[in-house]
JSON list of C-alpha atoms in Angstrom, two decimals:
[
{"chain": "A", "resi": 10, "resn": "ARG", "atom": "CA", "xyz": [-14.47, 7.55, -17.71]},
{"chain": "A", "resi": 11, "resn": "LYS", "atom": "CA", "xyz": [-12.64, 4.45, -19.24]},
{"chain": "A", "resi": 12, "resn": "GLU", "atom": "CA", "xyz": [-9.70, 3.53, -17.11]},
{"chain": "A", "resi": 13, "resn": "VAL", "atom": "CA", "xyz": [-7.35, 3.15, -20.00]},
{"chain": "A", "resi": 14, "resn": "GLU", "atom": "CA", "xyz": [-7.83, 4.86, -23.28]},
{"chain": "A", "resi": 15, "resn": "GLN", "atom": "CA", "xyz": [-5.56, 4.50, -26.50]},
{"chain": "A", "resi": 16, "resn": "ASP", "atom": "CA", "xyz": [-6.23, 5.91, -30.04]},
{"chain": "A", "resi": 17, "resn": "PRO", "atom": "CA", "xyz": [-7.09, 2.70, -31.87]},
{"chain": "A", "resi": 18, "resn": "GLY", "atom": "CA", "xyz": [-5.61, 3.84, -34.95]},
{"chain": "A", "resi": 19, "resn": "PRO", "atom": "CA", "xyz": [-4.66, 2.27, -37.48]},
{"chain": "A", "resi": 20, "resn": "PHE", "atom": "CA", "xyz": [-1.36, 4.41, -37.59]},
{"chain": "A", "resi": 21, "resn": "ASN", "atom": "CA", "xyz": [0.23, 3.82, -41.19]},
{"chain": "A", "resi": 22, "resn": "VAL", "atom": "CA", "xyz": [3.79, 4.62, -40.94]},
{"chain": "A", "resi": 23, "resn": "PRO", "atom": "CA", "xyz": [6.64, 4.07, -43.63]},
{"chain": "A", "resi": 24, "resn": "GLU", "atom": "CA", "xyz": [9.33, 1.80, -42.82]},
{"chain": "A", "resi": 25, "resn": "GLY", "atom": "CA", "xyz": [12.19, 3.88, -41.02]},
{"chain": "A", "resi": 26, "resn": "ALA", "atom": "CA", "xyz": [9.94, 6.48, -39.65]},
{"chain": "A", "resi": 27, "resn": "THR", "atom": "CA", "xyz": [9.54, 7.32, -35.80]},
{"chain": "A", "resi": 28, "resn": "VAL", "atom": "CA", "xyz": [6.01, 6.60, -34.49]},
{"chain": "A", "resi": 29, "resn": "ALA", "atom": "CA", "xyz": [4.83, 7.54, -31.07]},
{"chain": "A", "resi": 30, "resn": "PHE", "atom": "CA", "xyz": [1.54, 6.97, -29.52]},
{"chain": "A", "resi": 31, "resn": "ASN", "atom": "CA", "xyz": [0.12, 7.76, -25.86]},
{"chain": "A", "resi": 32, "resn": "CYS", "atom": "CA", "xyz": [-2.37, 6.33, -23.58]},
{"chain": "A", "resi": 33, "resn": "THR", "atom": "CA", "xyz": [-4.13, 7.99, -20.67]},
{"chain": "A", "resi": 34, "resn": "TYR", "atom": "CA", "xyz": [-5.33, 6.32, -17.60]},
{"chain": "A", "resi": 35, "resn": "SER", "atom": "CA", "xyz": [-7.94, 7.33, -14.94]},
{"chain": "A", "resi": 36, "resn": "ASN", "atom": "CA", "xyz": [-6.81, 5.77, -11.66]},
{"chain": "A", "resi": 37, "resn": "SER", "atom": "CA", "xyz": [-4.21, 8.42, -10.16]},
{"chain": "A", "resi": 38, "resn": "ALA", "atom": "CA", "xyz": [-3.16, 5.80, -7.60]},
{"chain": "A", "resi": 39, "resn": "SER", "atom": "CA", "xyz": [-1.86, 3.25, -10.25]},
{"chain": "A", "resi": 40, "resn": "GLN", "atom": "CA", "xyz": [1.63, 2.28, -9.76]},
{"chain": "A", "resi": 41, "resn": "SER", "atom": "CA", "xyz": [2.43, -0.50, -12.35]},
{"chain": "A", "resi": 42, "resn": "PHE", "atom": "CA", "xyz": [2.70, 0.36, -16.08]},
{"chain": "A", "resi": 43, "resn": "PHE", "atom": "CA", "xyz": [3.41, -1.52, -19.21]},
{"chain": "A", "resi": 44, "resn": "TRP", "atom": "CA", "xyz": [3.43, -1.61, -23.05]},
{"chain": "A", "resi": 45, "resn": "TYR", "atom": "CA", "xyz": [2.44, -5.16, -24.14]},
{"chain": "A", "resi": 46, "resn": "ARG", "atom": "CA", "xyz": [2.55, -6.09, -28.10]},
{"chain": "A", "resi": 47, "resn": "GLN", "atom": "CA", "xyz": [-0.19, -8.38, -29.72]},
{"chain": "A", "resi": 48, "resn": "ASP", "atom": "CA", "xyz": [0.18, -9.81, -33.00]},
{"chain": "A", "resi": 49, "resn": "CYS", "atom": "CA", "xyz": [-3.12, -10.80, -34.87]},
{"chain": "A", "resi": 50, "resn": "ARG", "atom": "CA", "xyz": [-5.04, -13.50, -32.94]},
{"chain": "A", "resi": 51, "resn": "LYS", "atom": "CA", "xyz": [-1.89, -14.20, -30.65]},
{"chain": "A", "resi": 52, "resn": "GLU", "atom": "CA", "xyz": [-1.37, -13.68, -26.96]},
{"chain": "A", "resi": 53, "resn": "PRO", "atom": "CA", "xyz": [-0.22, -10.53, -25.58]},
{"chain": "A", "resi": 54, "resn": "LYS", "atom": "CA", "xyz": [3.64, -10.36, -24.82]},
{"chain": "A", "resi": 55, "resn": "LEU", "atom": "CA", "xyz": [5.34, -7.81, -22.59]},
{"chain": "A", "resi": 56, "resn": "LEU", "atom": "CA", "xyz": [7.18, -5.03, -24.66]},
{"chain": "A", "resi": 57, "resn": "MET", "atom": "CA", "xyz": [8.33, -3.26, -21.81]},
{"chain": "A", "resi": 58, "resn": "SER", "atom": "CA", "xyz": [7.46, -1.88, -18.43]},
{"chain": "A", "resi": 59, "resn": "VAL", "atom": "CA", "xyz": [7.34, 1.91, -17.86]},
{"chain": "A", "resi": 60, "resn": "TYR", "atom": "CA", "xyz": [9.16, 3.54, -15.12]},
{"chain": "A", "resi": 61, "resn": "SER", "atom": "CA", "xyz": [8.68, 6.93, -13.54]},
{"chain": "A", "resi": 62, "resn": "SER", "atom": "CA", "xyz": [12.26, 7.99, -15.03]},
{"chain": "A", "resi": 63, "resn": "GLY", "atom": "CA", "xyz": [11.41, 6.79, -18.33]},
{"chain": "A", "resi": 64, "resn": "ASN", "atom": "CA", "xyz": [13.20, 3.77, -19.99]},
{"chain": "A", "resi": 65, "resn": "GLU", "atom": "CA", "xyz": [14.70, 2.76, -23.16]},
{"chain": "A", "resi": 66, "resn": "ASP", "atom": "CA", "xyz": [15.01, -0.50, -24.75]},
{"chain": "A", "resi": 67, "resn": "GLY", "atom": "CA", "xyz": [16.79, -0.34, -28.28]},
{"chain": "A", "resi": 68, "resn": "ARG", "atom": "CA", "xyz": [14.61, 1.31, -30.60]},
{"chain": "A", "resi": 69, "resn": "PHE", "atom": "CA", "xyz": [11.74, 1.83, -28.05]},
{"chain": "A", "resi": 70, "resn": "THR", "atom": "CA", "xyz": [11.37, 4.49, -25.37]},
{"chain": "A", "resi": 71, "resn": "ALA", "atom": "CA", "xyz": [8.58, 4.41, -22.98]},
{"chain": "A", "resi": 72, "resn": "GLN", "atom": "CA", "xyz": [7.64, 7.54, -20.63]},
{"chain": "A", "resi": 73, "resn": "LEU", "atom": "CA", "xyz": [5.44, 8.10, -17.67]},
{"chain": "A", "resi": 74, "resn": "ASN", "atom": "CA", "xyz": [3.79, 11.45, -17.10]},
{"chain": "A", "resi": 75, "resn": "ARG", "atom": "CA", "xyz": [2.15, 11.03, -13.66]},
{"chain": "A", "resi": 76, "resn": "ALA", "atom": "CA", "xyz": [0.82, 14.61, -13.21]},
{"chain": "A", "resi": 77, "resn": "SER", "atom": "CA", "xyz": [-1.11, 14.12, -16.61]},
{"chain": "A", "resi": 78, "resn": "GLN", "atom": "CA", "xyz": [-1.70, 10.68, -16.06]},
{"chain": "A", "resi": 79, "resn": "TYR", "atom": "CA", "xyz": [-0.46, 9.43, -19.41]},
{"chain": "A", "resi": 80, "resn": "ILE", "atom": "CA", "xyz": [2.01, 7.00, -20.91]},
{"chain": "A", "resi": 81, "resn": "SER", "atom": "CA", "xyz": [3.82, 7.11, -24.23]},
{"chain": "A", "resi": 82, "resn": "LEU", "atom": "CA", "xyz": [5.44, 4.68, -26.35]},
{"chain": "A", "resi": 83, "resn": "LEU", "atom": "CA", "xyz": [8.14, 5.93, -29.05]},
{"chain": "A", "resi": 84, "resn": "ILE", "atom": "CA", "xyz": [9.34, 3.55, -31.76]},
{"chain": "A", "resi": 85, "resn": "ARG", "atom": "CA", "xyz": [12.31, 4.85, -33.75]},
{"chain": "A", "resi": 86, "resn": "ASP", "atom": "CA", "xyz": [13.57, 3.52, -37.08]},
{"chain": "A", "resi": 87, "resn": "SER", "atom": "CA", "xyz": [10.43, 1.51, -37.28]},
{"chain": "A", "resi": 88, "resn": "LYS", "atom": "CA", "xyz": [10.55, -2.24, -38.98]},
{"chain": "A", "resi": 89, "resn": "LEU", "atom": "CA", "xyz": [8.11, -4.06, -41.12]},
{"chain": "A", "resi": 90, "resn": "SER", "atom": "CA", "xyz": [7.96, -6.48, -38.10]},
{"chain": "A", "resi": 91, "resn": "ASP", "atom": "CA", "xyz": [6.81, -3.74, -35.64]},
{"chain": "A", "resi": 92, "resn": "SER", "atom": "CA", "xyz": [3.43, -4.05, -37.33]},
{"chain": "A", "resi": 93, "resn": "ALA", "atom": "CA", "xyz": [1.16, -4.96, -34.51]},
{"chain": "A", "resi": 94, "resn": "THR", "atom": "CA", "xyz": [-1.26, -3.84, -31.88]},
{"chain": "A", "resi": 95, "resn": "TYR", "atom": "CA", "xyz": [0.12, -2.16, -28.95]},
{"chain": "A", "resi": 96, "resn": "LEU", "atom": "CA", "xyz": [-1.55, -2.39, -25.54]},
{"chain": "A", "resi": 97, "resn": "CYS", "atom": "CA", "xyz": [-1.25, 0.07, -22.84]},
{"chain": "A", "resi": 98, "resn": "VAL", "atom": "CA", "xyz": [-1.65, -1.64, -19.29]},
{"chain": "A", "resi": 99, "resn": "VAL", "atom": "CA", "xyz": [-1.98, -0.09, -15.79]},
{"chain": "A", "resi": 100, "resn": "ASN", "atom": "CA", "xyz": [-2.78, -1.48, -12.80]},
{"chain": "A", "resi": 101, "resn": "SER", "atom": "CA", "xyz": [-6.08, -1.49, -11.04]},
{"chain": "A", "resi": 102, "resn": "TYR", "atom": "CA", "xyz": [-7.32, -2.43, -7.58]},
{"chain": "A", "resi": 103, "resn": "SER", "atom": "CA", "xyz": [-9.90, -4.86, -6.16]},
{"chain": "A", "resi": 104, "resn": "GLY", "atom": "CA", "xyz": [-13.00, -3.72, -4.60]},
{"chain": "A", "resi": 105, "resn": "GLY", "atom": "CA", "xyz": [-15.56, -4.97, -6.95]},
{"chain": "A", "resi": 106, "resn": "GLY", "atom": "CA", "xyz": [-15.09, -5.70, -10.63]},
{"chain": "A", "resi": 107, "resn": "ALA", "atom": "CA", "xyz": [-11.53, -6.38, -12.37]},
{"chain": "A", "resi": 108, "resn": "ASP", "atom": "CA", "xyz": [-8.60, -6.56, -10.38]},
{"chain": "A", "resi": 109, "resn": "GLY", "atom": "CA", "xyz": [-4.83, -6.71, -11.22]},
{"chain": "A", "resi": 110, "resn": "LEU", "atom": "CA", "xyz": [-3.89, -5.24, -14.74]},
{"chain": "A", "resi": 111, "resn": "THR", "atom": "CA", "xyz": [-6.29, -3.13, -17.04]},
{"chain": "A", "resi": 112, "resn": "PHE", "atom": "CA", "xyz": [-5.45, -3.41, -20.58]},
{"chain": "A", "resi": 113, "resn": "GLY", "atom": "CA", "xyz": [-6.27, -0.62, -22.97]},
{"chain": "A", "resi": 114, "resn": "LYS", "atom": "CA", "xyz": [-7.96, -1.70, -26.36]},
{"chain": "A", "resi": 115, "resn": "GLY", "atom": "CA", "xyz": [-4.96, -1.16, -28.32]},
{"chain": "A", "resi": 116, "resn": "THR", "atom": "CA", "xyz": [-3.27, 1.04, -30.93]},
{"chain": "A", "resi": 117, "resn": "HIS", "atom": "CA", "xyz": [-3.04, -0.65, -34.29]},
{"chain": "A", "resi": 118, "resn": "LEU", "atom": "CA", "xyz": [0.30, 0.08, -35.98]},
{"chain": "A", "resi": 119, "resn": "ILE", "atom": "CA", "xyz": [1.17, -0.98, -39.62]},
{"chain": "A", "resi": 120, "resn": "ILE", "atom": "CA", "xyz": [4.56, -0.22, -41.11]},
{"chain": "A", "resi": 121, "resn": "GLN", "atom": "CA", "xyz": [4.64, -0.07, -44.82]},
{"chain": "A", "resi": 122, "resn": "PRO", "atom": "CA", "xyz": [7.48, -0.91, -47.03]},
{"chain": "B", "resi": 28, "resn": "GLU", "atom": "CA", "xyz": [10.60, -23.33, -20.52]},
{"chain": "B", "resi": 29, "resn": "ALA", "atom": "CA", "xyz": [8.42, -20.94, -18.69]},
{"chain": "B", "resi": 30, "resn": "GLN", "atom": "CA", "xyz": [5.01, -20.88, -19.96]},
{"chain": "B", "resi": 31, "resn": "VAL", "atom": "CA", "xyz": [1.08, -20.95, -19.64]},
{"chain": "B", "resi": 32, "resn": "THR", "atom": "CA", "xyz": [-0.56, -23.51, -21.48]},
{"chain": "B", "resi": 33, "resn": "GLN", "atom": "CA", "xyz": [-4.01, -23.67, -22.43]},
{"chain": "B", "resi": 34, "resn": "ASN", "atom": "CA", "xyz": [-6.24, -26.31, -24.14]},
{"chain": "B", "resi": 35, "resn": "PRO", "atom": "CA", "xyz": [-7.84, -26.44, -26.50]},
{"chain": "B", "resi": 36, "resn": "ARG", "atom": "CA", "xyz": [-6.78, -24.01, -28.82]},
{"chain": "B", "resi": 37, "resn": "TYR", "atom": "CA", "xyz": [-9.75, -23.98, -31.00]},
{"chain": "B", "resi": 38, "resn": "LEU", "atom": "CA", "xyz": [-13.25, -25.47, -29.83]},
{"chain": "B", "resi": 39, "resn": "ILE", "atom": "CA", "xyz": [-16.45, -25.50, -31.71]},
{"chain": "B", "resi": 40, "resn": "THR", "atom": "CA", "xyz": [-19.63, -26.51, -29.50]},
{"chain": "B", "resi": 41, "resn": "VAL", "atom": "CA", "xyz": [-23.43, -26.25, -29.38]},
{"chain": "B", "resi": 42, "resn": "THR", "atom": "CA", "xyz": [-25.53, -24.16, -27.10]},
{"chain": "B", "resi": 43, "resn": "GLY", "atom": "CA", "xyz": [-25.62, -25.68, -23.63]},
{"chain": "B", "resi": 44, "resn": "LYS", "atom": "CA", "xyz": [-23.08, -28.23, -23.76]},
{"chain": "B", "resi": 45, "resn": "LYS", "atom": "CA", "xyz": [-20.84, -27.88, -20.81]},
{"chain": "B", "resi": 46, "resn": "LEU", "atom": "CA", "xyz": [-17.23, -27.37, -21.31]},
{"chain": "B", "resi": 47, "resn": "THR", "atom": "CA", "xyz": [-13.93, -26.60, -19.77]},
{"chain": "B", "resi": 48, "resn": "VAL", "atom": "CA", "xyz": [-10.77, -24.77, -20.86]},
{"chain": "B", "resi": 49, "resn": "THR", "atom": "CA", "xyz": [-7.89, -25.74, -19.01]},
{"chain": "B", "resi": 50, "resn": "CYS", "atom": "CA", "xyz": [-5.07, -23.43, -18.09]},
{"chain": "B", "resi": 51, "resn": "SER", "atom": "CA", "xyz": [-1.71, -24.27, -16.62]},
{"chain": "B", "resi": 52, "resn": "GLN", "atom": "CA", "xyz": [1.47, -22.56, -15.66]},
{"chain": "B", "resi": 53, "resn": "ASN", "atom": "CA", "xyz": [4.85, -23.78, -14.61]},
{"chain": "B", "resi": 54, "resn": "MET", "atom": "CA", "xyz": [6.30, -20.78, -13.06]},
{"chain": "B", "resi": 55, "resn": "ASN", "atom": "CA", "xyz": [4.89, -20.93, -9.47]},
{"chain": "B", "resi": 56, "resn": "HIS", "atom": "CA", "xyz": [2.83, -17.77, -10.07]},
{"chain": "B", "resi": 57, "resn": "GLU", "atom": "CA", "xyz": [0.23, -17.28, -7.16]},
{"chain": "B", "resi": 58, "resn": "TYR", "atom": "CA", "xyz": [-1.88, -14.84, -9.27]},
{"chain": "B", "resi": 59, "resn": "MET", "atom": "CA", "xyz": [-4.04, -15.99, -12.39]},
{"chain": "B", "resi": 60, "resn": "SER", "atom": "CA", "xyz": [-6.69, -14.64, -14.58]},
{"chain": "B", "resi": 61, "resn": "TRP", "atom": "CA", "xyz": [-9.11, -15.46, -17.32]},
{"chain": "B", "resi": 62, "resn": "TYR", "atom": "CA", "xyz": [-9.71, -12.79, -19.90]},
{"chain": "B", "resi": 63, "resn": "ARG", "atom": "CA", "xyz": [-12.09, -12.53, -23.00]},
{"chain": "B", "resi": 64, "resn": "GLN", "atom": "CA", "xyz": [-11.21, -10.57, -26.03]},
{"chain": "B", "resi": 65, "resn": "ASP", "atom": "CA", "xyz": [-13.78, -9.12, -28.60]},
{"chain": "B", "resi": 66, "resn": "PRO", "atom": "CA", "xyz": [-13.39, -6.68, -31.46]},
{"chain": "B", "resi": 67, "resn": "GLY", "atom": "CA", "xyz": [-13.75, -3.28, -30.22]},
{"chain": "B", "resi": 68, "resn": "LEU", "atom": "CA", "xyz": [-14.07, -4.25, -26.57]},
{"chain": "B", "resi": 69, "resn": "GLY", "atom": "CA", "xyz": [-10.14, -5.25, -25.79]},
{"chain": "B", "resi": 70, "resn": "LEU", "atom": "CA", "xyz": [-9.34, -7.70, -22.87]},
{"chain": "B", "resi": 71, "resn": "ARG", "atom": "CA", "xyz": [-11.97, -7.92, -20.47]},
{"chain": "B", "resi": 72, "resn": "GLN", "atom": "CA", "xyz": [-11.38, -9.95, -17.09]},
{"chain": "B", "resi": 73, "resn": "ILE", "atom": "CA", "xyz": [-13.59, -12.87, -16.46]},
{"chain": "B", "resi": 74, "resn": "TYR", "atom": "CA", "xyz": [-12.30, -14.04, -13.02]},
{"chain": "B", "resi": 75, "resn": "TYR", "atom": "CA", "xyz": [-9.12, -14.03, -11.11]},
{"chain": "B", "resi": 76, "resn": "SER", "atom": "CA", "xyz": [-7.47, -16.02, -8.21]},
{"chain": "B", "resi": 77, "resn": "MET", "atom": "CA", "xyz": [-4.80, -14.62, -5.89]},
{"chain": "B", "resi": 78, "resn": "ASN", "atom": "CA", "xyz": [-3.79, -18.04, -4.53]},
{"chain": "B", "resi": 79, "resn": "VAL", "atom": "CA", "xyz": [-5.28, -21.54, -4.18]},
{"chain": "B", "resi": 80, "resn": "GLU", "atom": "CA", "xyz": [-8.87, -21.65, -3.18]},
{"chain": "B", "resi": 81, "resn": "VAL", "atom": "CA", "xyz": [-9.00, -17.91, -3.50]},
{"chain": "B", "resi": 82, "resn": "THR", "atom": "CA", "xyz": [-11.06, -16.69, -6.66]},
{"chain": "B", "resi": 83, "resn": "ASP", "atom": "CA", "xyz": [-13.04, -13.68, -7.50]},
{"chain": "B", "resi": 84, "resn": "LYS", "atom": "CA", "xyz": [-15.16, -12.18, -10.00]},
{"chain": "B", "resi": 85, "resn": "GLY", "atom": "CA", "xyz": [-13.85, -9.80, -12.69]},
{"chain": "B", "resi": 86, "resn": "ASP", "atom": "CA", "xyz": [-15.64, -7.49, -15.09]},
{"chain": "B", "resi": 87, "resn": "VAL", "atom": "CA", "xyz": [-17.61, -10.04, -16.85]},
{"chain": "B", "resi": 88, "resn": "PRO", "atom": "CA", "xyz": [-18.29, -13.43, -15.00]},
{"chain": "B", "resi": 89, "resn": "GLU", "atom": "CA", "xyz": [-21.76, -14.14, -15.86]},
{"chain": "B", "resi": 90, "resn": "GLY", "atom": "CA", "xyz": [-21.92, -17.50, -17.44]},
{"chain": "B", "resi": 91, "resn": "TYR", "atom": "CA", "xyz": [-18.30, -18.63, -16.22]},
{"chain": "B", "resi": 92, "resn": "LYS", "atom": "CA", "xyz": [-17.05, -20.50, -13.19]},
{"chain": "B", "resi": 93, "resn": "VAL", "atom": "CA", "xyz": [-13.46, -21.22, -12.20]},
{"chain": "B", "resi": 94, "resn": "SER", "atom": "CA", "xyz": [-11.62, -23.28, -9.65]},
{"chain": "B", "resi": 95, "resn": "ARG", "atom": "CA", "xyz": [-7.97, -23.28, -8.35]},
{"chain": "B", "resi": 96, "resn": "LYS", "atom": "CA", "xyz": [-7.52, -26.37, -6.49]},
{"chain": "B", "resi": 97, "resn": "GLU", "atom": "CA", "xyz": [-3.89, -26.27, -7.38]},
{"chain": "B", "resi": 98, "resn": "LYS", "atom": "CA", "xyz": [-1.62, -23.49, -7.79]},
{"chain": "B", "resi": 99, "resn": "ARG", "atom": "CA", "xyz": [-0.35, -24.38, -11.29]},
{"chain": "B", "resi": 100, "resn": "ASN", "atom": "CA", "xyz": [-4.10, -24.94, -12.78]},
{"chain": "B", "resi": 101, "resn": "PHE", "atom": "CA", "xyz": [-7.01, -22.41, -13.24]},
{"chain": "B", "resi": 102, "resn": "PRO", "atom": "CA", "xyz": [-9.71, -24.01, -15.48]},
{"chain": "B", "resi": 103, "resn": "LEU", "atom": "CA", "xyz": [-12.53, -21.92, -16.87]},
{"chain": "B", "resi": 104, "resn": "ILE", "atom": "CA", "xyz": [-15.91, -23.77, -16.81]},
{"chain": "B", "resi": 105, "resn": "LEU", "atom": "CA", "xyz": [-18.69, -22.80, -19.02]},
{"chain": "B", "resi": 106, "resn": "GLU", "atom": "CA", "xyz": [-21.68, -24.89, -17.70]},
{"chain": "B", "resi": 107, "resn": "SER", "atom": "CA", "xyz": [-24.36, -23.85, -20.26]},
{"chain": "B", "resi": 108, "resn": "PRO", "atom": "CA", "xyz": [-22.49, -22.09, -23.09]},
{"chain": "B", "resi": 109, "resn": "SER", "atom": "CA", "xyz": [-24.44, -19.50, -25.28]},
{"chain": "B", "resi": 110, "resn": "PRO", "atom": "CA", "xyz": [-23.65, -17.96, -28.71]},
{"chain": "B", "resi": 111, "resn": "ASN", "atom": "CA", "xyz": [-22.81, -14.67, -27.07]},
{"chain": "B", "resi": 112, "resn": "GLN", "atom": "CA", "xyz": [-19.61, -16.51, -25.24]},
{"chain": "B", "resi": 113, "resn": "THR", "atom": "CA", "xyz": [-18.13, -17.05, -28.69]},
{"chain": "B", "resi": 114, "resn": "SER", "atom": "CA", "xyz": [-14.68, -15.25, -28.13]},
{"chain": "B", "resi": 115, "resn": "LEU", "atom": "CA", "xyz": [-11.01, -15.32, -27.89]},
{"chain": "B", "resi": 116, "resn": "TYR", "atom": "CA", "xyz": [-10.09, -16.53, -24.31]},
{"chain": "B", "resi": 117, "resn": "PHE", "atom": "CA", "xyz": [-6.71, -16.14, -22.55]},
{"chain": "B", "resi": 118, "resn": "CYS", "atom": "CA", "xyz": [-5.26, -17.34, -19.40]},
{"chain": "B", "resi": 119, "resn": "ALA", "atom": "CA", "xyz": [-2.51, -15.26, -17.96]},
{"chain": "B", "resi": 120, "resn": "SER", "atom": "CA", "xyz": [-0.48, -15.69, -14.67]},
{"chain": "B", "resi": 121, "resn": "SER", "atom": "CA", "xyz": [1.77, -13.51, -12.65]},
{"chain": "B", "resi": 122, "resn": "TYR", "atom": "CA", "xyz": [3.71, -13.31, -9.31]},
{"chain": "B", "resi": 123, "resn": "GLY", "atom": "CA", "xyz": [1.42, -10.72, -8.17]},
{"chain": "B", "resi": 124, "resn": "ARG", "atom": "CA", "xyz": [-1.75, -8.55, -9.19]},
{"chain": "B", "resi": 125, "resn": "ASN", "atom": "CA", "xyz": [0.39, -5.78, -10.25]},
{"chain": "B", "resi": 126, "resn": "THR", "atom": "CA", "xyz": [3.46, -7.42, -11.92]},
{"chain": "B", "resi": 127, "resn": "GLU", "atom": "CA", "xyz": [3.92, -8.69, -15.62]},
{"chain": "B", "resi": 128, "resn": "ALA", "atom": "CA", "xyz": [1.32, -10.97, -16.63]},
{"chain": "B", "resi": 129, "resn": "PHE", "atom": "CA", "xyz": [2.31, -14.02, -18.94]},
{"chain": "B", "resi": 130, "resn": "PHE", "atom": "CA", "xyz": [-0.43, -15.29, -21.34]},
{"chain": "B", "resi": 131, "resn": "GLY", "atom": "CA", "xyz": [-1.39, -18.56, -22.66]},
{"chain": "B", "resi": 132, "resn": "GLN", "atom": "CA", "xyz": [-1.79, -18.92, -26.53]},
{"chain": "B", "resi": 133, "resn": "GLY", "atom": "CA", "xyz": [-5.43, -18.42, -26.36]},
{"chain": "B", "resi": 134, "resn": "THR", "atom": "CA", "xyz": [-8.59, -20.50, -27.10]},
{"chain": "B", "resi": 135, "resn": "ARG", "atom": "CA", "xyz": [-10.72, -19.66, -29.96]},
{"chain": "B", "resi": 136, "resn": "LEU", "atom": "CA", "xyz": [-14.27, -20.75, -28.77]},
{"chain": "B", "resi": 137, "resn": "THR", "atom": "CA", "xyz": [-17.23, -20.71, -31.13]},
{"chain": "B", "resi": 138, "resn": "VAL", "atom": "CA", "xyz": [-20.69, -21.50, -29.81]},
{"chain": "B", "resi": 139, "resn": "VAL", "atom": "CA", "xyz": [-23.40, -22.22, -32.28]}
]
């Protein structure tokens, strides 16, 4: 089972619409969760951290469901500038192989005028 | 300005010619990583370092070396590059292994 799974999309959404996507993670001991945004061929940048109680930053809302091991991102009133790839990120542990943060492969979002 | 700086941004080289990609951060972060990103495969960790002189292998370390002689610098070394190392490479740093990672702008490497 992959550590962090996301629907790759693309999600084609009209400007102004609300869009939501989820990500599932396999390590039940994970404690840190993030959403990153990556524009084409650019570096990933933190969009928001995800807290157990859920959190909101302007038009963006992130939720964490520990029981079902998934994280969601909701974007309201979508803008053309929201077009990007959104990476779900979860911490992993050392003990052979990758350490630190594990990145999902990303969900590609296209906002259409 | 807090940043992670990678150089070069673009590099085309030939098979077998040793190269180094530099990475430097000015945030006094202890944890640094190298990733490669390939279409359909996402970001995969190559090597990481928890502090000076402490480095370890990530998911895809074969064909790469790193060093961490100073806290701010974490160079990636390809002793004998091969075409399958053609990729987009990112360096990242963070306070700890589970905290927000800050990325460099990336190095697009082509090995012919």
